[in-house]
Coordinates of C-alpha atoms in Angstrom, one line a residue:
Chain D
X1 CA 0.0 0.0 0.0
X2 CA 1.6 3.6 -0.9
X3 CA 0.4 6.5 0.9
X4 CA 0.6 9.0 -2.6
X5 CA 1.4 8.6 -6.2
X6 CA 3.0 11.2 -8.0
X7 CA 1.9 11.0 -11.5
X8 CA 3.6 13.3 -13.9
X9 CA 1.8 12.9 -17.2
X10 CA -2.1 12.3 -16.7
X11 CA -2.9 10.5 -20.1
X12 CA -4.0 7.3 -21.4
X13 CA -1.0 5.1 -19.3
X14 CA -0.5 7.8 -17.0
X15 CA -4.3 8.2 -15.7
X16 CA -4.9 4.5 -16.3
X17 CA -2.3 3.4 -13.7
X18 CA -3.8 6.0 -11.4
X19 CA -7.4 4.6 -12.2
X20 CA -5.8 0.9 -11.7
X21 CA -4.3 1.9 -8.3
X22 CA -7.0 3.0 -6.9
X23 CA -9.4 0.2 -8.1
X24 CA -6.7 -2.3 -6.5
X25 CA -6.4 -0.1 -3.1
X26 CA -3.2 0.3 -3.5
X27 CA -2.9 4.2 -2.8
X28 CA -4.4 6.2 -0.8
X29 CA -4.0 9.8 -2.9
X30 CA -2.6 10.6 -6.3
X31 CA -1.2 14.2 -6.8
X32 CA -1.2 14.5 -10.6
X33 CA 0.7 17.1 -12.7
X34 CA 0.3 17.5 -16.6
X35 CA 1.9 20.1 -18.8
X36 CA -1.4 21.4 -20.0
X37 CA -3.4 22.7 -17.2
X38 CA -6.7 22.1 -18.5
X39 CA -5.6 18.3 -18.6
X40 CA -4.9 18.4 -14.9
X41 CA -8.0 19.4 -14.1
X42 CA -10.0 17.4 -16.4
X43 CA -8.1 14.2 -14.5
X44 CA -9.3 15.6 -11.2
X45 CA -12.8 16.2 -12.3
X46 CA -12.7 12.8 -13.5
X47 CA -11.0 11.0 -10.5
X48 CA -8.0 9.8 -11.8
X49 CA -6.1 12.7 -9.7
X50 CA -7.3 13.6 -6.1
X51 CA -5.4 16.8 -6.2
X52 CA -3.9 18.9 -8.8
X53 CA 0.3 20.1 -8.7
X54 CA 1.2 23.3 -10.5
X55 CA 4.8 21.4 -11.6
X56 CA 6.6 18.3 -12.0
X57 CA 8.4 18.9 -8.8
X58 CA 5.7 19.5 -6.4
X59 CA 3.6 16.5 -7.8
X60 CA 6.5 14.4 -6.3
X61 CA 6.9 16.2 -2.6
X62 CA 5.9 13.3 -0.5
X63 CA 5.0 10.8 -3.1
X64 CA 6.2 7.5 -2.1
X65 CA 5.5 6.2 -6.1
X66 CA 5.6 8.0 -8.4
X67 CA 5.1 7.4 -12.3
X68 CA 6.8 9.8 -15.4
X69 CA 3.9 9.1 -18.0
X70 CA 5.2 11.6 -20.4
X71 CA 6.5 11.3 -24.0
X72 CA 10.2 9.7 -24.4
X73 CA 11.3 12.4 -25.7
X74 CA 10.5 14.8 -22.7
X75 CA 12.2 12.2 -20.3
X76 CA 15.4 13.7 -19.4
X77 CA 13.7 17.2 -18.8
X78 CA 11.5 15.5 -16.6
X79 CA 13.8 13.9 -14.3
X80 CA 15.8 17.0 -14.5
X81 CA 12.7 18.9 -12.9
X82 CA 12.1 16.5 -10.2
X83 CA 15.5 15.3 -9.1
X84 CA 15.6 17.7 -5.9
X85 CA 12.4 16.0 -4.5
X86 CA 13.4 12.1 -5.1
X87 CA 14.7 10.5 -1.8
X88 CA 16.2 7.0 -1.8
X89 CA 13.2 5.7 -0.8
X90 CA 10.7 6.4 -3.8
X91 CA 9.9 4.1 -6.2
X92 CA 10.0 6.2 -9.8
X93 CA 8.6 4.2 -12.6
X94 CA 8.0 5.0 -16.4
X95 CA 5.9 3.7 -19.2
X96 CA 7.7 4.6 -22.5
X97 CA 8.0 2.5 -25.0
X98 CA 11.6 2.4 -25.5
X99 CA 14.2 1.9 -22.7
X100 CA 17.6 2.1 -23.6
X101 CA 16.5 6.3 -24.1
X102 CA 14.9 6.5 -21.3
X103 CA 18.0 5.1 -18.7
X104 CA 19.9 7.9 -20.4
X105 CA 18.0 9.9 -19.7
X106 CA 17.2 9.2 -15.7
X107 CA 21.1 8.8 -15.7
X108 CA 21.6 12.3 -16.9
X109 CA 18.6 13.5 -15.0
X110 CA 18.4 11.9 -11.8
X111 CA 22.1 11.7 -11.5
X112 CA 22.9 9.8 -7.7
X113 CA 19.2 8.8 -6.8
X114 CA 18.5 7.1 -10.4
X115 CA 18.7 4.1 -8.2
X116 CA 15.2 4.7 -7.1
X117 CA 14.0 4.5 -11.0
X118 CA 13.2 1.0 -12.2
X119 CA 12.3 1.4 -16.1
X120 CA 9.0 -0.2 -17.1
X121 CA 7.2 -0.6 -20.3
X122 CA 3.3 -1.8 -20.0
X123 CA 2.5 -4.0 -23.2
X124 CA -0.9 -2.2 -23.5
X125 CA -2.4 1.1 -24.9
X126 CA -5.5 2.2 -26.7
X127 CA -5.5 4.4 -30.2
X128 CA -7.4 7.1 -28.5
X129 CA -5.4 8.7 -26.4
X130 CA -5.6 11.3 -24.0
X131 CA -7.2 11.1 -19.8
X132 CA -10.7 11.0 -21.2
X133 CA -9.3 7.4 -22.7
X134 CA -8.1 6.2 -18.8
X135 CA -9.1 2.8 -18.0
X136 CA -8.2 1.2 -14.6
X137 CA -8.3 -2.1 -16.4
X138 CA -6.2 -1.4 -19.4
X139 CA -3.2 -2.7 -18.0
X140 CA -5.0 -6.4 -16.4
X141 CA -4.0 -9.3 -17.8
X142 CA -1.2 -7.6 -19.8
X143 CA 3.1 -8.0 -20.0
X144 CA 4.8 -5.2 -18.5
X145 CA 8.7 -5.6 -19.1
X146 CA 11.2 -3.9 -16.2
X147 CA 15.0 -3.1 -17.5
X148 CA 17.0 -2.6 -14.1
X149 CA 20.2 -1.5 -15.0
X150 CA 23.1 -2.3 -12.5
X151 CA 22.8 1.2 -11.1
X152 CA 18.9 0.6 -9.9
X153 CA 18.1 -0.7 -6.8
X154 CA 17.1 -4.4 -6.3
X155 CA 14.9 -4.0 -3.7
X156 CA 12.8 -1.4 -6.3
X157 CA 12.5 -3.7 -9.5
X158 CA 11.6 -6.2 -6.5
X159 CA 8.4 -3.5 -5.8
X160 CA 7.9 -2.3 -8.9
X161 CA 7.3 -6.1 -9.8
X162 CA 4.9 -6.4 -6.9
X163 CA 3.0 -3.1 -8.1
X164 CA 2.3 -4.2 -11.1
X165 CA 1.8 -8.0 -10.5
X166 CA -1.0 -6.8 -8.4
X167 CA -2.9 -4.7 -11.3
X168 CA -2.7 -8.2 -12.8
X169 CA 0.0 -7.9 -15.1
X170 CA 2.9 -10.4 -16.0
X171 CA 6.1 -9.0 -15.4
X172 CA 9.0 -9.8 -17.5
X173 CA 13.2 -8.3 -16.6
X174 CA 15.2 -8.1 -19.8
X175 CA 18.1 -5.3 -20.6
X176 CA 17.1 -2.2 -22.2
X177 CA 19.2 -3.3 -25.0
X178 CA 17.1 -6.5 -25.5
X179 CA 13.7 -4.4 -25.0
X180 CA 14.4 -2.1 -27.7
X181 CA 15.6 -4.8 -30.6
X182 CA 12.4 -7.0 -29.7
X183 CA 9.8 -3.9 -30.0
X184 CA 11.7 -2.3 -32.8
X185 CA 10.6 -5.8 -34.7
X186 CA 6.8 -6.1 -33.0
X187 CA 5.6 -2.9 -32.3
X188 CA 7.3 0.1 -34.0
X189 CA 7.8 -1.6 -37.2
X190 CA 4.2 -2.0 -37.4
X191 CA 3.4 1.1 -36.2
X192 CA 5.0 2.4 -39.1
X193 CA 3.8 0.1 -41.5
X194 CA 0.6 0.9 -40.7
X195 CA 1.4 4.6 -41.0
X196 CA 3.0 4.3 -44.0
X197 CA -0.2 2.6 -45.3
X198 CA -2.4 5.0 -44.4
X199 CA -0.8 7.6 -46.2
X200 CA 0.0 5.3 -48.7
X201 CA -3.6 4.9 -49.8
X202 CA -4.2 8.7 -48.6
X203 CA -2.3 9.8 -51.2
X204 CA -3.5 8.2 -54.2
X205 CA -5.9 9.8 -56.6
X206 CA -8.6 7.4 -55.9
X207 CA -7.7 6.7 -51.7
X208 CA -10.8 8.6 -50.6
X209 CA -13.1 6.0 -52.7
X210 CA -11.0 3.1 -52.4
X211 CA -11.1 3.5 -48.1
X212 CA -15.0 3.5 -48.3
X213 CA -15.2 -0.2 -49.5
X214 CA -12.5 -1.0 -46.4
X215 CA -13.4 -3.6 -44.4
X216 CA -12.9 -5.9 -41.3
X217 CA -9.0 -6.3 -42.2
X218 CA -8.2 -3.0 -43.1
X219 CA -9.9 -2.0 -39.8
X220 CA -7.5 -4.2 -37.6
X221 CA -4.7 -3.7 -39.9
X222 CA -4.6 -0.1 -39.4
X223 CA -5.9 0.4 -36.1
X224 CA -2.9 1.6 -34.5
X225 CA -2.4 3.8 -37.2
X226 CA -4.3 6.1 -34.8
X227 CA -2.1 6.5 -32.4
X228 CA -0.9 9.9 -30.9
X229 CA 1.6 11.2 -33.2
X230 CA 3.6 13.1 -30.6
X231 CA 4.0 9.9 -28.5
X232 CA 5.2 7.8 -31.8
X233 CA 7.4 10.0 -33.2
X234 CA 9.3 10.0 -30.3
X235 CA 9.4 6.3 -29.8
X236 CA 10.3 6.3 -33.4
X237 CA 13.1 8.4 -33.3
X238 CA 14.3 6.9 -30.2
X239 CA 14.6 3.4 -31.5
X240 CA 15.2 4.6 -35.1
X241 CA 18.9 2.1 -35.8
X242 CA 17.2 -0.9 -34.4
X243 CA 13.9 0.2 -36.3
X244 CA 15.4 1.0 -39.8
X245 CA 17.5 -2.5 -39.3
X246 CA 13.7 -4.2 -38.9
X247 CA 12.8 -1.7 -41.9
X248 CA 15.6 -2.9 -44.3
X249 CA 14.4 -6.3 -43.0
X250 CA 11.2 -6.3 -44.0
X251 CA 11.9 -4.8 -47.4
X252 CA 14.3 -7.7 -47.7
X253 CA 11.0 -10.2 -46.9
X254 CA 8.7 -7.9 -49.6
X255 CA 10.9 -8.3 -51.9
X256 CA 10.4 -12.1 -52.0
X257 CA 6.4 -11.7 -52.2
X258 CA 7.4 -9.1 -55.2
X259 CA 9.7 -11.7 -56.9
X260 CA 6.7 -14.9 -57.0
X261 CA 4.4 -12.3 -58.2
X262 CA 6.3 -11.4 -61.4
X263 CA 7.4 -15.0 -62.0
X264 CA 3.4 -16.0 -61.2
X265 CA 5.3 -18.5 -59.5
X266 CA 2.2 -20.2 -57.5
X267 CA 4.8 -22.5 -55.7
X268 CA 6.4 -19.7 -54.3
X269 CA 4.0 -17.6 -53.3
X270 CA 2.1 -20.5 -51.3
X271 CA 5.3 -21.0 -49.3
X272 CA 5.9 -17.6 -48.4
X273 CA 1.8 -17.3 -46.8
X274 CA 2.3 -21.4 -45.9
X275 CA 5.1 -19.9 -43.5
X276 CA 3.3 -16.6 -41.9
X277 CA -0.2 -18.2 -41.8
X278 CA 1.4 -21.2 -39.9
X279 CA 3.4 -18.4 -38.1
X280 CA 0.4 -16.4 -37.1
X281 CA -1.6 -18.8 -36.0
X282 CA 0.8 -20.6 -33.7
X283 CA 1.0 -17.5 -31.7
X284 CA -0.5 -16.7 -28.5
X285 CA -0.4 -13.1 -26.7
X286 CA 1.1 -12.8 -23.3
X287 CA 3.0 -16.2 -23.6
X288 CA 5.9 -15.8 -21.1
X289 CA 9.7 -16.3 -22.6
Chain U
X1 CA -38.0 -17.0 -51.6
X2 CA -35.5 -19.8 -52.9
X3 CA -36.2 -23.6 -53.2
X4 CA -33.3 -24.7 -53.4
X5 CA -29.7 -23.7 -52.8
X6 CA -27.0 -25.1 -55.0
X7 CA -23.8 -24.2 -53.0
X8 CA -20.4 -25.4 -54.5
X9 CA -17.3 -25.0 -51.5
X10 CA -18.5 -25.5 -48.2
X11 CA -16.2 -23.5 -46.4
X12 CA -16.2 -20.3 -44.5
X13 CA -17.8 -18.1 -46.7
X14 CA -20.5 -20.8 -48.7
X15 CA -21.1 -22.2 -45.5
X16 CA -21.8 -19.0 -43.5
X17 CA -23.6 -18.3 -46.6
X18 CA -26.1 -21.1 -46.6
X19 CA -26.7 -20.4 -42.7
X20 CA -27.6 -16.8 -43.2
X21 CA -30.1 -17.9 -46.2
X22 CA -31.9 -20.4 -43.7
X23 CA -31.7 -18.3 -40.9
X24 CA -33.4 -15.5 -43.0
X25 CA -36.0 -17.9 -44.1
X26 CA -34.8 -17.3 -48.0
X27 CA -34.7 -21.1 -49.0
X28 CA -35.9 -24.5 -48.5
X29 CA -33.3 -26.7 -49.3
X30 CA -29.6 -26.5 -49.6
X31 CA -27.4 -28.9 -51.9
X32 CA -24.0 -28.2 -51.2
X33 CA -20.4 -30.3 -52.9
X34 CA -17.1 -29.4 -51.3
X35 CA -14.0 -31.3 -53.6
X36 CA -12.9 -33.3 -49.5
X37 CA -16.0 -35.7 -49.4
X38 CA -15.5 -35.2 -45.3
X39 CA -16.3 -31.2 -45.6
X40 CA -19.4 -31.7 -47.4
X41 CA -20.2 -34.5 -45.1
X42 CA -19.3 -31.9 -42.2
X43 CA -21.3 -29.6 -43.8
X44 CA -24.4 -31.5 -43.5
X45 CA -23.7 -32.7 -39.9
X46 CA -23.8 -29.1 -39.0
X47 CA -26.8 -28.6 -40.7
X48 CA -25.2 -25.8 -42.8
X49 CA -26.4 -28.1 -46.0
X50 CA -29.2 -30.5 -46.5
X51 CA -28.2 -33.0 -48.6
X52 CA -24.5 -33.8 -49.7
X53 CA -24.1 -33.7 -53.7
X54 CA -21.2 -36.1 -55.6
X55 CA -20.4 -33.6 -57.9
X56 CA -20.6 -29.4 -58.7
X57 CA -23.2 -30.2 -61.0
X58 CA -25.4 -32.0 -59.4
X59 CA -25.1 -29.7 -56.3
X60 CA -26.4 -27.1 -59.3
X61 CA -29.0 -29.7 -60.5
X62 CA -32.8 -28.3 -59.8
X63 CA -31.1 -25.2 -57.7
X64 CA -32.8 -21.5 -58.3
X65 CA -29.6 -19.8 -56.9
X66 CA -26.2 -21.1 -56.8
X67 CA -23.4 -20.3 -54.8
X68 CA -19.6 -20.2 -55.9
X69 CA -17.5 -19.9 -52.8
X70 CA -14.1 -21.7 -54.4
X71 CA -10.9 -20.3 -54.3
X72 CA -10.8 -17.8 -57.6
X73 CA -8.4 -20.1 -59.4
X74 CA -10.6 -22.9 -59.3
X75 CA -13.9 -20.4 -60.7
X76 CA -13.5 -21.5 -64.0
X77 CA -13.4 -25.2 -64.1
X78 CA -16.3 -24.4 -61.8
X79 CA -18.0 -22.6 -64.1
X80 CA -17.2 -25.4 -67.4
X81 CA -18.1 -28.1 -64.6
X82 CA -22.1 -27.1 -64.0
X83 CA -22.8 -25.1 -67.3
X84 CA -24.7 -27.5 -68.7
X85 CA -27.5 -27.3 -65.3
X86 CA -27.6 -23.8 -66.2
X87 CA -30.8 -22.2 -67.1
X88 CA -31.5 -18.2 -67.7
X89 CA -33.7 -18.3 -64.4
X90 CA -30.9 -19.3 -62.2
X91 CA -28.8 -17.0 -60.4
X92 CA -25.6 -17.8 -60.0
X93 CA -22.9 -15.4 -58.1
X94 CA -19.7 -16.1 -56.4
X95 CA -18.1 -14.8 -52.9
X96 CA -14.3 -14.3 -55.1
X97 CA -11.7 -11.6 -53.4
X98 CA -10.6 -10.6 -57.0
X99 CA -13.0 -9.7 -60.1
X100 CA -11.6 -9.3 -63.0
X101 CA -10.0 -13.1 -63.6
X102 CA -13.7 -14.3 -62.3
X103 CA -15.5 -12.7 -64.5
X104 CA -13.2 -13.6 -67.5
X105 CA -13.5 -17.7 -66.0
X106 CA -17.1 -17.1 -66.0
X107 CA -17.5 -16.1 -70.1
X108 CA -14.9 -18.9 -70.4
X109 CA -16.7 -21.4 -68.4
X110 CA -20.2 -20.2 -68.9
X111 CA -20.7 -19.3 -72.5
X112 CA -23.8 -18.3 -73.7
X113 CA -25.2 -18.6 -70.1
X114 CA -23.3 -16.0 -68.3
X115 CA -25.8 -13.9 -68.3
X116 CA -27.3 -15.9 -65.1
X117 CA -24.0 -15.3 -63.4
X118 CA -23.4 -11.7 -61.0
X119 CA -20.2 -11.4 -59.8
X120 CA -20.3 -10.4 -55.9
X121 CA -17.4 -9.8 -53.4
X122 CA -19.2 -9.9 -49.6
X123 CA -16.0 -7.6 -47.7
X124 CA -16.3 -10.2 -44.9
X125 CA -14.1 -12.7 -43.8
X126 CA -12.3 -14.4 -40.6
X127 CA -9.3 -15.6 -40.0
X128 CA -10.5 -19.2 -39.4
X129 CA -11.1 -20.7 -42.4
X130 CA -13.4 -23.9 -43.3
X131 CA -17.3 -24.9 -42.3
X132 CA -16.4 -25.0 -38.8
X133 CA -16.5 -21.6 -38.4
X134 CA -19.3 -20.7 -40.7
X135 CA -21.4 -18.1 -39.1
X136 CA -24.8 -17.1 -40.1
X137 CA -24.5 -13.3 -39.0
X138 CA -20.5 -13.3 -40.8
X139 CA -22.4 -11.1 -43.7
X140 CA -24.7 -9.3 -41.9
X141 CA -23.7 -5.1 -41.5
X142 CA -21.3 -5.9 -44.1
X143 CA -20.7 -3.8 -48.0
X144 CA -21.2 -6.4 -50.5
X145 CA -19.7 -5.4 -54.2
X146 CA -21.4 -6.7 -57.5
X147 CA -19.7 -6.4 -60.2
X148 CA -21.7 -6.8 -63.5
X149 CA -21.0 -6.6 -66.9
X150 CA -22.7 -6.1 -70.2
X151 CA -23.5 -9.6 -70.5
X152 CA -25.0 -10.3 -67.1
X153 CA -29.2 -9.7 -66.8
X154 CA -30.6 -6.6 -64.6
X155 CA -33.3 -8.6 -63.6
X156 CA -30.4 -10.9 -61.8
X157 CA -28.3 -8.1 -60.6
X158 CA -31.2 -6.8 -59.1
X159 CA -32.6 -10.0 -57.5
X160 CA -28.6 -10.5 -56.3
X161 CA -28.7 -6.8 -54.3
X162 CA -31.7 -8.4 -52.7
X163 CA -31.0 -11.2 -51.4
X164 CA -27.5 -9.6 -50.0
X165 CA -29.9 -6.8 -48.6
X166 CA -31.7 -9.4 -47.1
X167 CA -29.1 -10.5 -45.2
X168 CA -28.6 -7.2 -43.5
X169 CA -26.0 -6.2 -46.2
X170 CA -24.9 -2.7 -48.3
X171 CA -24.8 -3.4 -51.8
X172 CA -22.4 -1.6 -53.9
X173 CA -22.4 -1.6 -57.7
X174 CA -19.0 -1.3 -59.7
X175 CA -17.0 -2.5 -62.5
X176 CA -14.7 -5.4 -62.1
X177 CA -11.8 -3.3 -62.7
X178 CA -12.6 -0.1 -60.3
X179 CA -13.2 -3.1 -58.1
X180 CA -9.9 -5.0 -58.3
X181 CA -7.9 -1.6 -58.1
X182 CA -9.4 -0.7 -55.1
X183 CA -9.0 -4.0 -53.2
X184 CA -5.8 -3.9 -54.1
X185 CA -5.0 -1.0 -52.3
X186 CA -7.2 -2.0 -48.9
X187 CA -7.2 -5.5 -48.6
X188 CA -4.0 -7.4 -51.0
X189 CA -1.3 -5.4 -50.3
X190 CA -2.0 -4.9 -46.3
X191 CA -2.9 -9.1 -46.3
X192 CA 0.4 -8.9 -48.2
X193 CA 2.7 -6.9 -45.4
X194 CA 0.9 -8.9 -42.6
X195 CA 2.1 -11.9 -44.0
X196 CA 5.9 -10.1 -45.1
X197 CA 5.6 -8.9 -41.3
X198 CA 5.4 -12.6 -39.7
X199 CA 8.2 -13.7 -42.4
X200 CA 10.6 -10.3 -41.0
X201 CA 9.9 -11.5 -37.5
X202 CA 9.7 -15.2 -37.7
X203 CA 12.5 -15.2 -39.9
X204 CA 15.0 -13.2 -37.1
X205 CA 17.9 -15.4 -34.8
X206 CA 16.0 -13.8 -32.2
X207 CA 12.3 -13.8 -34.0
X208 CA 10.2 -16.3 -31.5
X209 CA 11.7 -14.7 -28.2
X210 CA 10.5 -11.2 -30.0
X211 CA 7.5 -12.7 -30.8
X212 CA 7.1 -13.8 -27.2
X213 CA 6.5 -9.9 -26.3
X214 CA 4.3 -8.6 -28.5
X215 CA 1.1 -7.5 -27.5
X216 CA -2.1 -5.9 -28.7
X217 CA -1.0 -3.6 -31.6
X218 CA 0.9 -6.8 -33.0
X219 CA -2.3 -9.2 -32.7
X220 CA -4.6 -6.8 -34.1
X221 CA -2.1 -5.7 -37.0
X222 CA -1.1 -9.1 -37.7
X223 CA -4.3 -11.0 -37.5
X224 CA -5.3 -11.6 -41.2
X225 CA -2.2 -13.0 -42.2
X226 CA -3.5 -16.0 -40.5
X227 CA -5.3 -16.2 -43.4
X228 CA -6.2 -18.9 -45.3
X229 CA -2.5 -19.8 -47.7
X230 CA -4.4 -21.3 -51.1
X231 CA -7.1 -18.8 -51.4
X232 CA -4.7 -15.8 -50.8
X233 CA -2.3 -17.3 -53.0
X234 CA -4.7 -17.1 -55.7
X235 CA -6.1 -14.1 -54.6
X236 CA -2.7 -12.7 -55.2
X237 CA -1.9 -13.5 -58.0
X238 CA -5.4 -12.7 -59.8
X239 CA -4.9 -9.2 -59.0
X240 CA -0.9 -9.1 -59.3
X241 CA -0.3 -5.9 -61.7
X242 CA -2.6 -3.7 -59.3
X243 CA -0.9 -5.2 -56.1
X244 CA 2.4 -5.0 -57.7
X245 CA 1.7 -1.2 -58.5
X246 CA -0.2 -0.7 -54.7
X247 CA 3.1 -2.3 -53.4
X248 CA 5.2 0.2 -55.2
X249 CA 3.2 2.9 -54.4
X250 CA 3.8 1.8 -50.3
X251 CA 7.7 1.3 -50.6
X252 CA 8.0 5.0 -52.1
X253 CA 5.9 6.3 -48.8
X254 CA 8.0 3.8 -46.3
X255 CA 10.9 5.4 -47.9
X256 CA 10.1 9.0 -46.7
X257 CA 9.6 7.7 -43.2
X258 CA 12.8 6.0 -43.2
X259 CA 14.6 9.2 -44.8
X260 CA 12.9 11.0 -41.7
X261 CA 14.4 8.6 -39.3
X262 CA 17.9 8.5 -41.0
X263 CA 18.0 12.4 -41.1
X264 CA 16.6 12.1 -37.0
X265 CA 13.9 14.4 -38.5
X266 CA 11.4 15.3 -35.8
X267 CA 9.0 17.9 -38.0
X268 CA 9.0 15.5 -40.7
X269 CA 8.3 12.3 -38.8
X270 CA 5.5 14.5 -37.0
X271 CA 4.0 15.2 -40.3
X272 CA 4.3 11.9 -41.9
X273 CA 2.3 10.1 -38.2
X274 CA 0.1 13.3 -38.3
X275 CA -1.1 12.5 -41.4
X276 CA -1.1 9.0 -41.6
X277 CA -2.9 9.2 -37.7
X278 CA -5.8 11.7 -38.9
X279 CA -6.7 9.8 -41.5
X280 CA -7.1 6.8 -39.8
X281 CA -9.2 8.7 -36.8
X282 CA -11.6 10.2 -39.6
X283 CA -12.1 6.7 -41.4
X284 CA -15.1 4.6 -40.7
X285 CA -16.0 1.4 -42.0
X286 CA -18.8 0.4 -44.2
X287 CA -19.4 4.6 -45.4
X288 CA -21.0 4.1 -48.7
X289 CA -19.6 5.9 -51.7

């Protein structure tokens, strides 16, 4: 049980983990701060915050958790703002989708106490962003993968573990080097993929027409195609050597379907789909490595 | 009101097809041939036909409507297999991804009765294929495109738009071509980097441990290449120059995101999700043109 969460960043992970605290009883009063004002109070209105902080800093004073739910990019700055209030003590936590950034950052920002910061990337989201988008059960039943670094405390992965075990999530430790080759290949390439489909049809003199027949598949395909821009371009750039490996990758892989399809080479072409249907439907979500 | 449905395949889409008739009250009886002896006897099991037929024309034998739910390839020794059932008061239409070749198969396999047949693409699917997962409500709130030509009767595309109707579909009208262009662009090429996608991953030293971590945006991106390997195969290659050209077309816009990356762009990475991110918020399925 903490006494207060210090939520910097009051969106969709941000007010979700303060929703999915409070559902589990594990705090007893979240002090939320958000760069945009009229976001901060739209989370207290709402009840994802009990009280509103007018910076970074003060939304940490006397937080025993506390959780930087902002974009990667605005990581360092963040930790930078808050160092003065972190004591040994607090358990700082993240959500960003890339890690080996993000323990730069905390190692530039939090300097001596980045021991207290135990990096943490929740295997969940939503395309709608934003705090009107919080869900106290959008993390439940979900992967969340921790990269301690040799510089974080034991005791605080050991928590953070037990924090979000308890909102029903599986917790995974892998290095931050690990985290960001594995999502470069099964979430930010298909982010972009998606993206680049979207504009891809977009921008064709018939896209508008041709999107109107879209169906079921094109729904799921591009679903994350949604997603705040802000928060991907970061994550993008962030990753963007292990991401533009996975890129030249994948063109490698298109070329083949390319290759059957001017040869009409049936033979071919059935191996290739043989391979990712069999692929595909093999896999499971939140199977444990 | 039908007597009697003629259905050739009794897979997914026939076999949901047949259900949704019955359940609509739209026909009597349903004759259904599948080419494996144990689906059509599956089939009736289920209750999805009524009585098993040794052969595509017999299955066509006595029928007022017939369905055609082969893969494409196989349309036209559909087609030259039950001709000679044919009358001009039958109608005939098929479920086929692609347009163009089945419409061709049909003059080829149909001759002088063609004019019976109207070519119609339901945009509905799953990624389960085979009777087993027929569904009598897969077509219902779905568009469903019919493609006739100058050959085909009025009176049949017109009976065709109601009985999909019936079935709680929107019926769209367009040529074969317009049709295959389009699909290219919203359905082949995205089944086509969902199943490059699992071949990039699947493919990696490290690809199942990735795999092992990915989580919703991965599932939901990568569920149709779980699809079905002979009838996308076909599907394919039926509509290969337009897909080619749609693939094309996507490399040239994956190219500007990876320039952004390489040049650690941020304004025009922001405008490339921004776009690609609004247009996906502002799409909705099933809009009519």
């Amino acid at each position: 049980m903490f006494e207060q969460l210090g939520l910097i960043g009051c969106g969709l992970m941000g007010g979700s983990f303060a929703l999915a605290l409070k559902k589990a009883g594990l705090v007893k009063r979240v002090v939320g701060y958000s760069r945009s004002p009229s976001t901060t109070e739209r989370a207290r209105l709402m009840g994802v915050i009990d009280v509103e902080a007018p910076s970074a800093l003060l939304a940490v004073s006397g937080a025993d958790i506390v959780l930087v739910a902002v974009p990667v990019a605005a990581s360092e700055a963040t930790f930078k703002a808050i160092k003065h209030m972190v004591t040994p003590k607090m358990l700082i936590m993240d959500v960003g989708s890339t890690k080996s950034d993000v323990v730069q950052a905390a190692a530039r920002g939090l300097r001596e106490q980045v021991g207290s910061f135990v990096p943490a990337h929740p295997i969940a989201g939503k395309e709608l962003a934003g705090v009107d988008n919080a869900d106290a059960d959008l993390y439940n039943g979900k992967q969340v993968i921790l990269t301690p670094t040799e510089k974080t405390l034991p005791s605080h992965t050991q928590r953070a573990a037990e924090v979000w075990s308890a909102l029903g999530c599986k917790v995974v430790n892998m290095t931050p080097e690990s985290h960001d080759a594995a999502f470069a290949a099964v979430s930010h390439l298909p982010h972009m993929l998606a993206f680049t489909l979207m504009n891809s049809v977009a921008g064709q003199l018939r896209g508008q027409e041709f999107m109107k027949l879209a169906g079921p598949g094109f729904r799921d395909f591009t679903r994350i195609a949604a997603s705040d821009p802000l928060v991907w371009r970061d994550i993008l750039l962030a990753n963007r050597a292990e991401l533009l490996a996975q890129s030249q990758n994948f063109r490698d892989q298109l070329a083949l379907f390319e290759a059957a399809m001017q040869a009409a080479d049936p033979q071919m072409l059935d191996a290739l789909i043989t391979q990712a249907s069999a692929t595909r439907s093999n896999w499971r979500m939140n199977q444990l490595p």
